[in-house]
Amino acid sequence: MSEDHLTRVRRLCLALPAASERLSHGEPTFFVHKKVFVMFADNHHNDGRVAVWLPVPPGAQEDLLVAAPERFFKPPYVGVRGWIGIELDRIDDAELEMYINSAWELIASQQRRSRRNTGAGS
């Protein structure tokens, strides 16, 4: 079951420009320009979830937690930075793709701003 979810997440993440995958903390993790935009979590610390953790726009975390607590959760470590956890059994591909694309854009745009501010090329 979790392998099917990983295949699904991998397909959506790696379709994005400059996206790459490598293990981080023992789990498949997806990067854009060396920065994480999606973390796969398969039963992290025996929490019983197969999920992704990803950043959402400022203020969105609380809205999602209130609107659909059966689907969304505050993940450990990155939840304090406004990231959201998404239970993969409870989300369809179209909505998951929307959240993954948004996370990619948040991280990629941070990287573009950072390079622009330091004078580095694209």
mmCIF file of C-alpha atoms in Angstrom:
data_model
loop_
_atom_site.group_PDB
_atom_site.id
_atom_site.type_symbol
_atom_site.label_atom_id
_atom_site.label_comp_id
_atom_site.label_asym_id
_atom_site.label_seq_id
_atom_site.Cartn_x
_atom_site.Cartn_y
_atom_site.Cartn_z
ATOM 1 C CA MET A 1 0.000 0.000 0.000
ATOM 2 C CA SER A 2 2.655 2.575 0.948
ATOM 3 C CA GLU A 3 4.629 1.669 -2.209
ATOM 4 C CA ASP A 4 1.588 2.633 -4.315
ATOM 5 C CA HIS A 5 1.465 5.949 -2.482
ATOM 6 C CA LEU A 6 5.179 6.493 -2.988
ATOM 7 C CA THR A 7 4.818 5.821 -6.718
ATOM 8 C CA ARG A 8 1.999 8.353 -6.842
ATOM 9 C CA VAL A 9 3.973 11.015 -4.936
ATOM 10 C CA ARG A 10 7.133 10.338 -6.955
ATOM 11 C CA ARG A 11 5.236 10.744 -10.250
ATOM 12 C CA LEU A 12 3.801 14.114 -9.195
ATOM 13 C CA CYS A 13 6.992 15.485 -7.672
ATOM 14 C CA LEU A 14 9.434 14.436 -10.367
ATOM 15 C CA ALA A 15 7.229 15.935 -13.091
ATOM 16 C CA LEU A 16 8.168 19.398 -11.781
ATOM 17 C CA PRO A 17 11.144 21.371 -13.141
ATOM 18 C CA ALA A 18 14.484 20.822 -11.379
ATOM 19 C CA ALA A 19 12.922 18.318 -8.958
ATOM 20 C CA SER A 20 15.057 15.498 -7.621
ATOM 21 C CA GLU A 21 14.674 12.719 -5.077
ATOM 22 C CA ARG A 22 17.001 11.335 -2.452
ATOM 23 C CA LEU A 23 16.718 9.724 0.945
ATOM 24 C CA SER A 24 16.683 12.068 3.897
ATOM 25 C CA HIS A 25 16.202 10.750 7.414
ATOM 26 C CA GLY A 26 15.483 7.346 5.893
ATOM 27 C CA GLU A 27 12.528 8.456 3.754
ATOM 28 C CA PRO A 28 12.187 9.502 0.101
ATOM 29 C CA THR A 29 12.416 13.280 0.004
ATOM 30 C CA PHE A 30 11.928 15.622 -2.946
ATOM 31 C CA PHE A 31 14.063 18.665 -3.601
ATOM 32 C CA VAL A 32 14.122 21.678 -5.876
ATOM 33 C CA HIS A 33 17.473 23.461 -6.077
ATOM 34 C CA LYS A 34 18.764 21.561 -3.011
ATOM 35 C CA LYS A 35 15.782 22.586 -0.848
ATOM 36 C CA VAL A 36 13.080 20.176 0.338
ATOM 37 C CA PHE A 37 9.577 20.695 -1.012
ATOM 38 C CA VAL A 38 7.964 17.309 -0.154
ATOM 39 C CA MET A 39 8.835 14.657 2.395
ATOM 40 C CA PHE A 40 7.293 11.183 2.197
ATOM 41 C CA ALA A 41 6.495 9.672 5.597
ATOM 42 C CA ASP A 42 5.681 5.970 5.898
ATOM 43 C CA ASN A 43 4.516 5.280 9.458
ATOM 44 C CA HIS A 44 6.876 7.884 10.924
ATOM 45 C CA HIS A 45 7.686 6.874 14.512
ATOM 46 C CA ASN A 46 4.797 4.375 14.291
ATOM 47 C CA ASP A 47 2.146 7.066 13.832
ATOM 48 C CA GLY A 48 0.143 4.761 11.512
ATOM 49 C CA ARG A 49 0.115 7.280 8.657
ATOM 50 C CA VAL A 50 1.322 7.098 5.089
ATOM 51 C CA ALA A 51 1.611 10.769 4.320
ATOM 52 C CA VAL A 52 3.487 13.630 2.774
ATOM 53 C CA TRP A 53 4.742 16.664 4.620
ATOM 54 C CA LEU A 54 4.991 19.880 2.653
ATOM 55 C CA PRO A 55 4.982 23.650 3.064
ATOM 56 C CA VAL A 56 1.796 25.641 2.573
ATOM 57 C CA PRO A 57 1.340 29.403 2.230
ATOM 58 C CA PRO A 58 1.363 31.448 5.441
ATOM 59 C CA GLY A 59 -1.890 31.003 7.369
ATOM 60 C CA ALA A 60 -3.018 27.942 5.406
ATOM 61 C CA GLN A 61 -1.875 25.366 7.950
ATOM 62 C CA GLU A 62 -4.412 26.352 10.604
ATOM 63 C CA ASP A 63 -7.221 26.647 8.047
ATOM 64 C CA LEU A 64 -6.543 23.120 6.753
ATOM 65 C CA LEU A 65 -6.282 21.631 10.242
ATOM 66 C CA VAL A 66 -9.669 23.100 11.174
ATOM 67 C CA ALA A 67 -11.408 22.341 7.862
ATOM 68 C CA ALA A 68 -10.362 18.691 7.491
ATOM 69 C CA PRO A 69 -8.596 17.218 10.535
ATOM 70 C CA GLU A 70 -9.160 13.694 9.200
ATOM 71 C CA ARG A 71 -6.992 14.546 6.178
ATOM 72 C CA PHE A 72 -4.475 17.072 7.447
ATOM 73 C CA PHE A 73 -2.206 17.125 10.486
ATOM 74 C CA LYS A 74 0.638 19.162 11.897
ATOM 75 C CA PRO A 75 3.766 17.103 11.218
ATOM 76 C CA PRO A 76 6.604 16.840 13.715
ATOM 77 C CA TYR A 77 9.720 18.988 13.209
ATOM 78 C CA VAL A 78 8.441 21.045 10.242
ATOM 79 C CA GLY A 79 4.925 21.741 11.494
ATOM 80 C CA VAL A 80 6.220 24.641 13.567
ATOM 81 C CA ARG A 81 7.382 26.233 10.287
ATOM 82 C CA GLY A 82 3.892 26.111 8.787
ATOM 83 C CA TRP A 83 4.149 22.784 6.964
ATOM 84 C CA ILE A 84 1.175 20.436 6.725
ATOM 85 C CA GLY A 85 0.914 16.662 6.755
ATOM 86 C CA ILE A 86 -1.502 15.045 4.310
ATOM 87 C CA GLU A 87 -2.850 11.507 4.792
ATOM 88 C CA LEU A 88 -2.435 9.948 1.349
ATOM 89 C CA ASP A 89 -5.361 7.530 1.792
ATOM 90 C CA ARG A 90 -7.658 10.533 2.178
ATOM 91 C CA ILE A 91 -6.770 12.689 -0.829
ATOM 92 C CA ASP A 92 -7.273 12.206 -4.554
ATOM 93 C CA ASP A 93 -4.572 12.748 -7.154
ATOM 94 C CA ALA A 94 -5.881 16.085 -8.406
ATOM 95 C CA GLU A 95 -5.905 17.674 -4.962
ATOM 96 C CA LEU A 96 -2.568 16.106 -4.016
ATOM 97 C CA GLU A 97 -1.062 17.485 -7.211
ATOM 98 C CA MET A 98 -2.335 20.961 -6.305
ATOM 99 C CA TYR A 99 -0.622 20.840 -2.886
ATOM 100 C CA ILE A 100 2.604 19.443 -4.327
ATOM 101 C CA ASN A 101 2.691 22.092 -7.063
ATOM 102 C CA SER A 102 2.073 24.809 -4.487
ATOM 103 C CA ALA A 103 4.883 23.476 -2.280
ATOM 104 C CA TRP A 104 7.246 23.369 -5.263
ATOM 105 C CA GLU A 105 6.365 26.968 -6.135
ATOM 106 C CA LEU A 106 6.883 28.155 -2.546
ATOM 107 C CA ILE A 107 10.341 26.586 -2.313
ATOM 108 C CA ALA A 108 11.442 27.305 -5.882
ATOM 109 C CA SER A 109 10.431 30.947 -5.592
ATOM 110 C CA GLN A 110 12.354 31.257 -2.295
ATOM 111 C CA GLN A 111 15.416 29.891 -4.052
ATOM 112 C CA ARG A 112 15.000 32.262 -7.016
ATOM 113 C CA ARG A 113 14.677 35.231 -4.637
ATOM 114 C CA SER A 114 17.728 34.094 -2.688
ATOM 115 C CA ARG A 115 19.856 33.775 -5.848
ATOM 116 C CA ARG A 116 18.623 37.141 -7.112
ATOM 117 C CA ASN A 117 19.521 38.804 -3.797
ATOM 118 C CA THR A 118 23.031 37.315 -3.802
ATOM 119 C CA GLY A 119 23.606 38.094 -7.478
ATOM 120 C CA ALA A 120 23.890 34.410 -8.407
ATOM 121 C CA GLY A 121 22.604 33.268 -11.787
ATOM 122 C CA SER A 122 19.467 31.205 -12.385
#
